[in-house]
Amino acid sequence: MNTPLRRLATITLVMFVALMGAATWVQFFQAESLNTDPRNVRMLYREHGNARGPIVAGGEAIAVSVPVDDPFGYQRTYPQGDLYSAVTGFYSIANGSTQLEKAENDQLTGRSDQLFFTRIRDLLTGKKPEGAAVETTILPAAQQAAREAIGDQEGAVVAVEPSTGRILALVSTPGFDPNALAVHSTSEAAAQYRALDEAQGNPLRSKVIQERFAPGSTFKLVTAAAALESGSYTSETLVPSPVELPLPQTSATIGNFGGSSCGGEQVTLADALRISCNTAFASLGMTLGEDAMREQSERFGFLDPDLTVPMEVVESVFPSDLDPAMLAQSAIGQRDVQATPLQMAMVSSAIANGGRLMTPYLVDTVRAADLTVVSRTRPQVYSDAVSASTASQLTQMMVGVVESGSGRSARIDGVQVAGKTGTAQTTEGQAPHAWFTAFAPADAPRVAVAVIVENGGNLGNEATGGAVAAPIARAVIEAVLAS
Amino acid sequence: MASVQPHRVRPGRGTELLLLVPALGIGIAGYVLAGLGATGAVPPHVVAYAVGTTVLAFAVHVVLRLRAPYADPVILPVVVALNGIGLAMIYRISIAYAARDRSDADIADRQLAWTAISVALAIAVLLLLRDHRTLRRYTYTAMVVGLVLIVLPLVPGLGQTINGARIWVRVGPVGMQPAEFAKIALAVFFAGYLVTHRDTLALAGKRVLGLQLPRARDLGPILLVWAASLAVLVLQRDLGTSLLFFGLFVAVLYLATERTSWIVIGLVLFVGGAALAAATFGHVGARFDVWLHALDDDVFRREIGGSGQLVYGLFGMASGGLFGTGLGQGRPDLVPFAYSDFIVAALGEELGLTGLIAILLLYTVLVERGLRTAIGVRDGFGKLLAGGLSFVIAFQLFVVVGGVTRLIPLTGLTTPFLAYGGSSLVANWIIAALLLRVSDEARRPVPVVRAIATPDIGVPVSSPGRTRPAGNGRSTGRSTGRTGTPVGGTPVVDAPPVRTSGVTPPARTGPDPDDRPTEHVGPDVPDRDHPPVEPPGGESR
């Protein structure tokens, strides 16, 4: 019986080696992915054990960890409720985190490499490690104004400082109260999450950066920019503007808003933009060609999958392989053209900044717990979207839109506002999205804004960009200029 | 090398004493560190704890000195170390539970009490059972006891269903899992039955497709017992124990018959049975599903039969990484049943991969020592018993740790010596006591008998690598491993290299370790310790 006993001994050895292999697989090879699994609450517990740094807007904490007497030690709280939900996102034991809470997690927890020396010092002095404070670029007055102006309509508002790219306001409605998700009771947090996840209007998603919409007529800014950049056009060049434009190779036509005329068979480019003439821009797009259009849209930031603010921004789309009919529709921001509200703010911002587009950003400064600056974001040039002369012509054209065109409801006494309306067709039977993008003051811009009100907001089918979205933009501009 | 001169075999109690010091040290240091890590303070009752565990360990040591002086000196220290590690981790988890006001925060004290009871019972076994061969007399009693123990939880009013498995018996305040004891009883039965029937099992019967099938009347009874226990366990939804008994059965059958075909048949039966069970029983199928798709979100979130516990365990082990979070610094309490079924995950979290592998190596040493005992002991019953019990420990560990690390589907068994649980601890300490008892027999030197020269082989021949005392009256030949020469009553011996460590000299050599019938070399050899346990006759092939 000794031979089988020896073999049995070998078998048990093989079994134990297999166990060691399995343990190695879990604890070494799989460890990274298991540790970062969103369902793994261990990281959260560890983080909760330390003070998570605050998120600050205008010197005021909009997310802060308060010591509490439970196993976690700290409760994340959001003193402003839903006002900053699109900025901070939420930080939850049961549901993970979003927006800045997620994107800046390493800084907030103090785990960032930049905080290495702070950590070492804490270790040596026996001090409990604390996360760094993340100071945002948000201007509370602008944020407040944007939130109030959009009210209970579904949509998004974003304001950018054209000269730097600083994001001054970032609102997505309906918002949510992050406090509800941050509760420590796993079941309660999960229930709240489920409710919000299923709620009307996608409150958990930031429409500014995570959703894209047909930009409608606001995209005519891109088409106009492409025309001016081509060198063959000025703002006074006459472009064909029939009441109805037949689309080549199809039986379809493009008409103007409400079937109206643009004031003759030909109008100037400036007038076409002022009254938002569809036929003029559709034929312009076909003349310019797909490549010129795409190139211009890319310079404004379209088709960029890598943009972060530091949250990831979903890529805005200009389609390819277009036949003339599709190109005509794309030139007026319909068909497959899709843009995030941030993208349209970037278009205005580039025009406002003399054609130079600055990379938008939301985090200004990161400070360690002892208030030393860990990092400060420096404004960065994203691209030279258009030439200075194109920018100045576009500015004048946009001023025309607000002074005597479709965007008159954005007029502010004593301030020259440059803007562009948009009323984007959505699916059949749904009210159109109302868009407005603008900047002011036109001669020395301090703020660029983009607003979308989904499905016409309070006005429903009667909505236009001018009627619904422009007043919201005006409120934000006023708030920024007043501060 | 030349023949080894006969010399006094050292019993090894000194070695054992020496090894007990670090073994106890591991447990006590772990206890202190767990308290320091979790609460920042040395546990208040640490002195009492240290004294208590030391007294228990030394009590066993003293009993071994008196009643089993030649017992393997490594088994007890390894068991003490494992028990100590388990106590430290259970204490650490109880601190976390106490902080959360959980009602089961008293597990550490209870496990300590169970340790004392277990050691006392192990001592009782060593004192009462003077010779393991006595157990062979109770082959069929063991069978009955084993079956009764298995059926016990099904008795209305007595059995209890906890967490979906009806494996508990509760009388008043005392609960136990009878299956833990049934495994000992069945090991005794399998060993006793198979040692009697091994030749007929191995040799009689038809050959089918190159496999030697035994006759039904030989295999029948054991198959019946095994099938009955399996059926009951399936009723009780105790997959782990079913698997364990199956493994034990196949292993002992293989040991007894020396036919690899049994392993093949066993594996085929097992795979077939598992597939059938997975298809037939929802809860078995769910286990497979959980095993294969543990990290899928819908499986993870499933309310009943989800992979939550398994994945939490994996998370814990992953957060431990290579070196662990340190005792008391992790969150093993986040894993359900971290103190029992998932204590391996808790240890992996706080001691890291390094610590876990060290623990697995302790088990390796324990099991190999047990199998070494089986090789060393002379009687077939002892071989089967020690081999079976050692394999039970190994297989149980494999099923548990394999389940927790997702090597195999999770079935739910306790980790021997480490996990919380009175029945498990008591049963495993009894197994340790039995192994110690058999090892005493295995390592005890054979009284020198007069040398006889055999006409055809001559004086004892030495072969390299094999040691045996000269002049023990037996000659050795080559090592076919099984044949014996009937000539002159001199069996040919496959003498194992019995040196087990630098500390232990060749304990016993010479007599037929291949366990062909033990024969008297001469009619006048007084061999009280080694009476012929089997009549000659197994060599008639």
PDB file of N, CA and C in Angstrom, chain A residues 1-9 11-13 15-16 18-20 22-24 26-28 30-31 34-35 37 39-42 45-46 71, chain B residues 198 254-255 258 295 297 300 315-319 321-322 331 348-349 353 356 360-361 364 368 371 374-375 380 383 397 402 405 496 513-515:
ATOM      1  N   MET A   1       0.819  -1.203   0.000  1.00  0.00           N
ATOM      2  CA  MET A   1       0.000   0.000   0.000  1.00  0.00           C
ATOM      3  C   MET A   1       0.850   1.248   0.000  1.00  0.00           C
ATOM      4  N   ASN A   2       2.170   1.076   0.009  1.00  0.00           N
ATOM      5  CA  ASN A   2       3.001   2.272   0.106  1.00  0.00           C
ATOM      6  C   ASN A   2       3.070   3.048  -1.198  1.00  0.00           C
ATOM      7  N   THR A   3       3.069   2.302  -2.304  1.00  0.00           N
ATOM      8  CA  THR A   3       3.117   3.010  -3.581  1.00  0.00           C
ATOM      9  C   THR A   3       1.910   3.937  -3.741  1.00  0.00           C
ATOM     10  N   PRO A   4       0.696   3.444  -3.540  1.00  0.00           N
ATOM     11  CA  PRO A   4      -0.429   4.380  -3.655  1.00  0.00           C
ATOM     12  C   PRO A   4      -0.393   5.473  -2.596  1.00  0.00           C
ATOM     13  N   LEU A   5       0.160   5.153  -1.425  1.00  0.00           N
ATOM     14  CA  LEU A   5       0.258   6.208  -0.411  1.00  0.00           C
ATOM     15  C   LEU A   5       1.185   7.321  -0.885  1.00  0.00           C
ATOM     16  N   ARG A   6       2.289   6.910  -1.506  1.00  0.00           N
ATOM     17  CA  ARG A   6       3.203   7.934  -2.025  1.00  0.00           C
ATOM     18  C   ARG A   6       2.535   8.733  -3.121  1.00  0.00           C
ATOM     19  N   ARG A   7       1.794   8.005  -3.960  1.00  0.00           N
ATOM     20  CA  ARG A   7       1.092   8.733  -5.024  1.00  0.00           C
ATOM     21  C   ARG A   7       0.058   9.682  -4.426  1.00  0.00           C
ATOM     22  N   LEU A   8      -0.597   9.206  -3.373  1.00  0.00           N
ATOM     23  CA  LEU A   8      -1.592  10.067  -2.719  1.00  0.00           C
ATOM     24  C   LEU A   8      -0.912  11.312  -2.147  1.00  0.00           C
ATOM     25  N   ALA A   9       0.270  11.111  -1.607  1.00  0.00           N
ATOM     26  CA  ALA A   9       1.018  12.250  -1.088  1.00  0.00           C
ATOM     27  C   ALA A   9       1.311  13.231  -2.215  1.00  0.00           C
ATOM     28  N   ILE A  11      -0.458  13.571  -4.893  1.00  0.00           N
ATOM     29  CA  ILE A  11      -1.732  14.197  -5.273  1.00  0.00           C
ATOM     30  C   ILE A  11      -2.063  15.345  -4.311  1.00  0.00           C
ATOM     31  N   THR A  12      -1.877  15.104  -3.001  1.00  0.00           N
ATOM     32  CA  THR A  12      -2.186  16.183  -2.060  1.00  0.00           C
ATOM     33  C   THR A  12      -1.247  17.370  -2.280  1.00  0.00           C
ATOM     34  N   LEU A  13       0.002  17.087  -2.607  1.00  0.00           N
ATOM     35  CA  LEU A  13       0.925  18.187  -2.891  1.00  0.00           C
ATOM     36  C   LEU A  13       0.434  18.996  -4.079  1.00  0.00           C
ATOM     37  N   MET A  15      -2.590  19.256  -5.085  1.00  0.00           N
ATOM     38  CA  MET A  15      -3.769  20.012  -4.656  1.00  0.00           C
ATOM     39  C   MET A  15      -3.366  21.287  -3.921  1.00  0.00           C
ATOM     40  N   PHE A  16      -2.369  21.172  -3.043  1.00  0.00           N
ATOM     41  CA  PHE A  16      -1.949  22.348  -2.284  1.00  0.00           C
ATOM     42  C   PHE A  16      -1.277  23.373  -3.182  1.00  0.00           C
ATOM     43  N   ALA A  18      -1.995  23.801  -6.236  1.00  0.00           N
ATOM     44  CA  ALA A  18      -3.098  24.442  -6.967  1.00  0.00           C
ATOM     45  C   ALA A  18      -3.741  25.526  -6.104  1.00  0.00           C
ATOM     46  N   LEU A  19      -3.901  25.242  -4.803  1.00  0.00           N
ATOM     47  CA  LEU A  19      -4.479  26.247  -3.900  1.00  0.00           C
ATOM     48  C   LEU A  19      -3.593  27.482  -3.829  1.00  0.00           C
ATOM     49  N   MET A  20      -2.280  27.259  -3.743  1.00  0.00           N
ATOM     50  CA  MET A  20      -1.367  28.405  -3.680  1.00  0.00           C
ATOM     51  C   MET A  20      -1.444  29.197  -4.978  1.00  0.00           C
ATOM     52  N   ALA A  22      -4.079  29.390  -6.911  1.00  0.00           N
ATOM     53  CA  ALA A  22      -5.358  30.118  -6.930  1.00  0.00           C
ATOM     54  C   ALA A  22      -5.267  31.360  -6.050  1.00  0.00           C
ATOM     55  N   ALA A  23      -4.655  31.207  -4.880  1.00  0.00           N
ATOM     56  CA  ALA A  23      -4.518  32.363  -3.983  1.00  0.00           C
ATOM     57  C   ALA A  23      -3.659  33.438  -4.645  1.00  0.00           C
ATOM     58  N   THR A  24      -2.599  33.012  -5.315  1.00  0.00           N
ATOM     59  CA  THR A  24      -1.736  33.976  -6.002  1.00  0.00           C
ATOM     60  C   THR A  24      -2.514  34.690  -7.103  1.00  0.00           C
ATOM     61  N   VAL A  26      -5.696  35.318  -7.179  1.00  0.00           N
ATOM     62  CA  VAL A  26      -6.620  36.303  -6.607  1.00  0.00           C
ATOM     63  C   VAL A  26      -5.856  37.485  -6.012  1.00  0.00           C
ATOM     64  N   GLN A  27      -4.821  37.174  -5.228  1.00  0.00           N
ATOM     65  CA  GLN A  27      -4.207  38.225  -4.432  1.00  0.00           C
ATOM     66  C   GLN A  27      -3.118  38.992  -5.169  1.00  0.00           C
ATOM     67  N   PHE A  28      -2.671  38.448  -6.295  1.00  0.00           N
ATOM     68  CA  PHE A  28      -1.635  39.177  -7.017  1.00  0.00           C
ATOM     69  C   PHE A  28      -2.110  39.598  -8.398  1.00  0.00           C
ATOM     70  N   GLN A  30      -5.130  39.201  -9.952  1.00  0.00           N
ATOM     71  CA  GLN A  30      -6.461  39.788 -10.074  1.00  0.00           C
ATOM     72  C   GLN A  30      -6.659  40.949  -9.109  1.00  0.00           C
ATOM     73  N   ALA A  31      -5.694  41.157  -8.219  1.00  0.00           N
ATOM     74  CA  ALA A  31      -5.916  42.101  -7.117  1.00  0.00           C
ATOM     75  C   ALA A  31      -6.294  43.484  -7.619  1.00  0.00           C
ATOM     76  N   LEU A  34      -9.849  43.655  -8.861  1.00  0.00           N
ATOM     77  CA  LEU A  34     -10.794  43.455  -7.758  1.00  0.00           C
ATOM     78  C   LEU A  34     -10.814  44.681  -6.852  1.00  0.00           C
ATOM     79  N   ASN A  35      -9.652  45.247  -6.626  1.00  0.00           N
ATOM     80  CA  ASN A  35      -9.587  46.406  -5.738  1.00  0.00           C
ATOM     81  C   ASN A  35     -10.282  47.614  -6.333  1.00  0.00           C
ATOM     82  N   ASP A  37     -12.824  47.400  -8.400  1.00  0.00           N
ATOM     83  CA  ASP A  37     -14.200  47.069  -8.744  1.00  0.00           C
ATOM     84  C   ASP A  37     -15.145  48.028  -8.010  1.00  0.00           C
ATOM     85  N   ARG A  39     -17.955  47.660  -6.982  1.00  0.00           N
ATOM     86  CA  ARG A  39     -18.765  47.036  -5.929  1.00  0.00           C
ATOM     87  C   ARG A  39     -17.946  46.765  -4.682  1.00  0.00           C
ATOM     88  N   ASN A  40     -16.642  46.972  -4.795  1.00  0.00           N
ATOM     89  CA  ASN A  40     -15.774  46.719  -3.643  1.00  0.00           C
ATOM     90  C   ASN A  40     -15.815  47.929  -2.724  1.00  0.00           C
ATOM     91  N   VAL A  41     -16.517  47.765  -1.621  1.00  0.00           N
ATOM     92  CA  VAL A  41     -16.706  48.902  -0.721  1.00  0.00           C
ATOM     93  C   VAL A  41     -15.480  49.158   0.142  1.00  0.00           C
ATOM     94  N   ARG A  42     -14.486  48.271   0.053  1.00  0.00           N
ATOM     95  CA  ARG A  42     -13.326  48.423   0.938  1.00  0.00           C
ATOM     96  C   ARG A  42     -12.632  49.761   0.765  1.00  0.00           C
ATOM     97  N   TYR A  45     -14.623  52.380   2.376  1.00  0.00           N
ATOM     98  CA  TYR A  45     -14.497  52.335   3.826  1.00  0.00           C
ATOM     99  C   TYR A  45     -13.172  52.958   4.248  1.00  0.00           C
ATOM    100  N   ARG A  46     -12.133  52.597   3.484  1.00  0.00           N
ATOM    101  CA  ARG A  46     -10.818  53.122   3.842  1.00  0.00           C
ATOM    102  C   ARG A  46     -10.826  54.644   3.699  1.00  0.00           C
ATOM    103  N   PRO A  71     -19.503  53.685  11.891  1.00  0.00           N
ATOM    104  CA  PRO A  71     -18.279  52.966  11.523  1.00  0.00           C
ATOM    105  C   PRO A  71     -17.466  53.674  10.440  1.00  0.00           C
TER     106      PRO A  71
ATOM    107  N   ARG B 198      -9.525  -6.224   0.667  1.00  0.00           N
ATOM    108  CA  ARG B 198      -8.740  -5.601  -0.396  1.00  0.00           C
ATOM    109  C   ARG B 198      -8.336  -6.577  -1.482  1.00  0.00           C
ATOM    110  N   TYR B 254      -8.620   3.425  -3.392  1.00  0.00           N
ATOM    111  CA  TYR B 254      -7.398   3.378  -4.197  1.00  0.00           C
ATOM    112  C   TYR B 254      -6.234   2.843  -3.379  1.00  0.00           C
ATOM    113  N   LEU B 255      -6.128   3.310  -2.134  1.00  0.00           N
ATOM    114  CA  LEU B 255      -5.046   2.848  -1.270  1.00  0.00           C
ATOM    115  C   LEU B 255      -5.139   1.339  -1.070  1.00  0.00           C
ATOM    116  N   GLU B 258      -4.866  -0.481  -4.726  1.00  0.00           N
ATOM    117  CA  GLU B 258      -3.704  -0.075  -5.500  1.00  0.00           C
ATOM    118  C   GLU B 258      -4.018  -0.017  -6.980  1.00  0.00           C
ATOM    119  N   LEU B 295     -18.402  37.343 -11.025  1.00  0.00           N
ATOM    120  CA  LEU B 295     -18.264  38.797 -11.065  1.00  0.00           C
ATOM    121  C   LEU B 295     -19.320  39.472 -11.933  1.00  0.00           C
ATOM    122  N   ASP B 297     -22.631  41.170 -12.835  1.00  0.00           N
ATOM    123  CA  ASP B 297     -23.390  41.998 -11.909  1.00  0.00           C
ATOM    124  C   ASP B 297     -24.714  41.363 -11.498  1.00  0.00           C
ATOM    125  N   PHE B 300     -24.034  38.689  -9.065  1.00  0.00           N
ATOM    126  CA  PHE B 300     -23.566  39.308  -7.817  1.00  0.00           C
ATOM    127  C   PHE B 300     -24.742  39.843  -7.005  1.00  0.00           C
ATOM    128  N   PHE B 315     -12.731  40.186  -2.819  1.00  0.00           N
ATOM    129  CA  PHE B 315     -12.350  41.583  -2.582  1.00  0.00           C
ATOM    130  C   PHE B 315     -11.409  41.667  -1.374  1.00  0.00           C
ATOM    131  N   GLY B 316     -11.774  40.935  -0.329  1.00  0.00           N
ATOM    132  CA  GLY B 316     -10.960  40.963   0.880  1.00  0.00           C
ATOM    133  C   GLY B 316      -9.557  40.467   0.610  1.00  0.00           C
ATOM    134  N   MET B 317      -9.483  39.324  -0.069  1.00  0.00           N
ATOM    135  CA  MET B 317      -8.165  38.760  -0.346  1.00  0.00           C
ATOM    136  C   MET B 317      -7.362  39.694  -1.240  1.00  0.00           C
ATOM    137  N   ALA B 318      -8.039  40.293  -2.215  1.00  0.00           N
ATOM    138  CA  ALA B 318      -7.340  41.199  -3.129  1.00  0.00           C
ATOM    139  C   ALA B 318      -6.808  42.411  -2.373  1.00  0.00           C
ATOM    140  N   SER B 319      -7.589  42.908  -1.413  1.00  0.00           N
ATOM    141  CA  SER B 319      -7.121  44.093  -0.700  1.00  0.00           C
ATOM    142  C   SER B 319      -5.930  43.747   0.187  1.00  0.00           C
ATOM    143  N   GLY B 321      -3.532  41.721  -0.814  1.00  0.00           N
ATOM    144  CA  GLY B 321      -2.376  41.722  -1.709  1.00  0.00           C
ATOM    145  C   GLY B 321      -1.297  40.767  -1.259  1.00  0.00           C
ATOM    146  N   LEU B 322      -0.060  41.134  -1.482  1.00  0.00           N
ATOM    147  CA  LEU B 322       1.052  40.233  -1.189  1.00  0.00           C
ATOM    148  C   LEU B 322       1.333  40.136   0.301  1.00  0.00           C
ATOM    149  N   ARG B 331     -10.624  44.785   6.766  1.00  0.00           N
ATOM    150  CA  ARG B 331     -12.045  44.764   7.071  1.00  0.00           C
ATOM    151  C   ARG B 331     -12.621  43.371   6.786  1.00  0.00           C
ATOM    152  N   GLY B 348      -6.302  35.822   4.350  1.00  0.00           N
ATOM    153  CA  GLY B 348      -5.666  36.347   3.136  1.00  0.00           C
ATOM    154  C   GLY B 348      -5.660  37.863   3.119  1.00  0.00           C
ATOM    155  N   GLU B 349      -6.711  38.458   3.672  1.00  0.00           N
ATOM    156  CA  GLU B 349      -6.782  39.917   3.686  1.00  0.00           C
ATOM    157  C   GLU B 349      -5.761  40.515   4.648  1.00  0.00           C
ATOM    158  N   LEU B 353      -0.959  37.325   0.786  1.00  0.00           N
ATOM    159  CA  LEU B 353      -0.643  36.083   0.082  1.00  0.00           C
ATOM    160  C   LEU B 353       0.465  35.331   0.812  1.00  0.00           C
ATOM    161  N   LEU B 356      -0.972  33.561   3.769  1.00  0.00           N
ATOM    162  CA  LEU B 356      -1.858  32.479   3.363  1.00  0.00           C
ATOM    163  C   LEU B 356      -1.040  31.279   2.890  1.00  0.00           C
ATOM    164  N   LEU B 360      -0.897  27.495   4.255  1.00  0.00           N
ATOM    165  CA  LEU B 360      -1.069  26.324   3.395  1.00  0.00           C
ATOM    166  C   LEU B 360       0.122  25.377   3.538  1.00  0.00           C
ATOM    167  N   LEU B 361       1.297  25.952   3.742  1.00  0.00           N
ATOM    168  CA  LEU B 361       2.474  25.105   3.929  1.00  0.00           C
ATOM    169  C   LEU B 361       2.389  24.345   5.246  1.00  0.00           C
ATOM    170  N   THR B 364       0.368  21.522   4.493  1.00  0.00           N
ATOM    171  CA  THR B 364       1.136  20.572   3.696  1.00  0.00           C
ATOM    172  C   THR B 364       1.986  19.698   4.604  1.00  0.00           C
ATOM    173  N   GLU B 368       1.409  15.727   4.910  1.00  0.00           N
ATOM    174  CA  GLU B 368       2.498  14.838   4.490  1.00  0.00           C
ATOM    175  C   GLU B 368       3.011  14.020   5.681  1.00  0.00           C
ATOM    176  N   LEU B 371       0.541  11.232   6.044  1.00  0.00           N
ATOM    177  CA  LEU B 371       0.715  10.189   5.029  1.00  0.00           C
ATOM    178  C   LEU B 371       2.003   9.415   5.279  1.00  0.00           C
ATOM    179  N   ALA B 374       1.271   6.884   7.629  1.00  0.00           N
ATOM    180  CA  ALA B 374       0.601   5.752   6.987  1.00  0.00           C
ATOM    181  C   ALA B 374       1.610   4.842   6.313  1.00  0.00           C
ATOM    182  N   ILE B 375       2.610   5.450   5.699  1.00  0.00           N
ATOM    183  CA  ILE B 375       3.637   4.623   5.045  1.00  0.00           C
ATOM    184  C   ILE B 375       4.423   3.853   6.082  1.00  0.00           C
ATOM    185  N   GLY B 380      -2.134  -2.979   7.795  1.00  0.00           N
ATOM    186  CA  GLY B 380      -2.928  -2.412   6.711  1.00  0.00           C
ATOM    187  C   GLY B 380      -4.024  -1.498   7.203  1.00  0.00           C
ATOM    188  N   LYS B 383      -2.550   1.786   8.013  1.00  0.00           N
ATOM    189  CA  LYS B 383      -2.209   2.520   6.790  1.00  0.00           C
ATOM    190  C   LYS B 383      -3.435   3.189   6.199  1.00  0.00           C
ATOM    191  N   LEU B 397      -9.447  20.901   3.144  1.00  0.00           N
ATOM    192  CA  LEU B 397      -8.799  22.181   2.916  1.00  0.00           C
ATOM    193  C   LEU B 397      -8.910  22.580   1.444  1.00  0.00           C
ATOM    194  N   GLY B 402     -10.176  26.082  -2.148  1.00  0.00           N
ATOM    195  CA  GLY B 402     -10.475  26.109  -3.576  1.00  0.00           C
ATOM    196  C   GLY B 402     -11.777  26.837  -3.843  1.00  0.00           C
ATOM    197  N   THR B 405     -11.208  30.663  -3.206  1.00  0.00           N
ATOM    198  CA  THR B 405     -10.368  31.316  -4.217  1.00  0.00           C
ATOM    199  C   THR B 405     -10.897  31.098  -5.630  1.00  0.00           C
ATOM    200  N   PRO B 496      10.924   1.793   2.949  1.00  0.00           N
ATOM    201  CA  PRO B 496      10.856   3.223   2.617  1.00  0.00           C
ATOM    202  C   PRO B 496      12.010   3.960   3.268  1.00  0.00           C
ATOM    203  N   PRO B 513       6.911  -2.845   5.154  1.00  0.00           N
ATOM    204  CA  PRO B 513       6.063  -1.676   5.129  1.00  0.00           C
ATOM    205  C   PRO B 513       5.051  -1.764   3.997  1.00  0.00           C
ATOM    206  N   ASP B 514       5.248  -2.737   3.178  1.00  0.00           N
ATOM    207  CA  ASP B 514       4.289  -2.852   2.086  1.00  0.00           C
ATOM    208  C   ASP B 514       3.026  -3.527   2.566  1.00  0.00           C
ATOM    209  N   ASP B 515       3.057  -3.860   3.790  1.00  0.00           N
ATOM    210  CA  ASP B 515       1.873  -4.407   4.419  1.00  0.00           C
ATOM    211  C   ASP B 515       1.343  -5.665   3.782  1.00  0.00           C
TER     212      ASP B 515
END
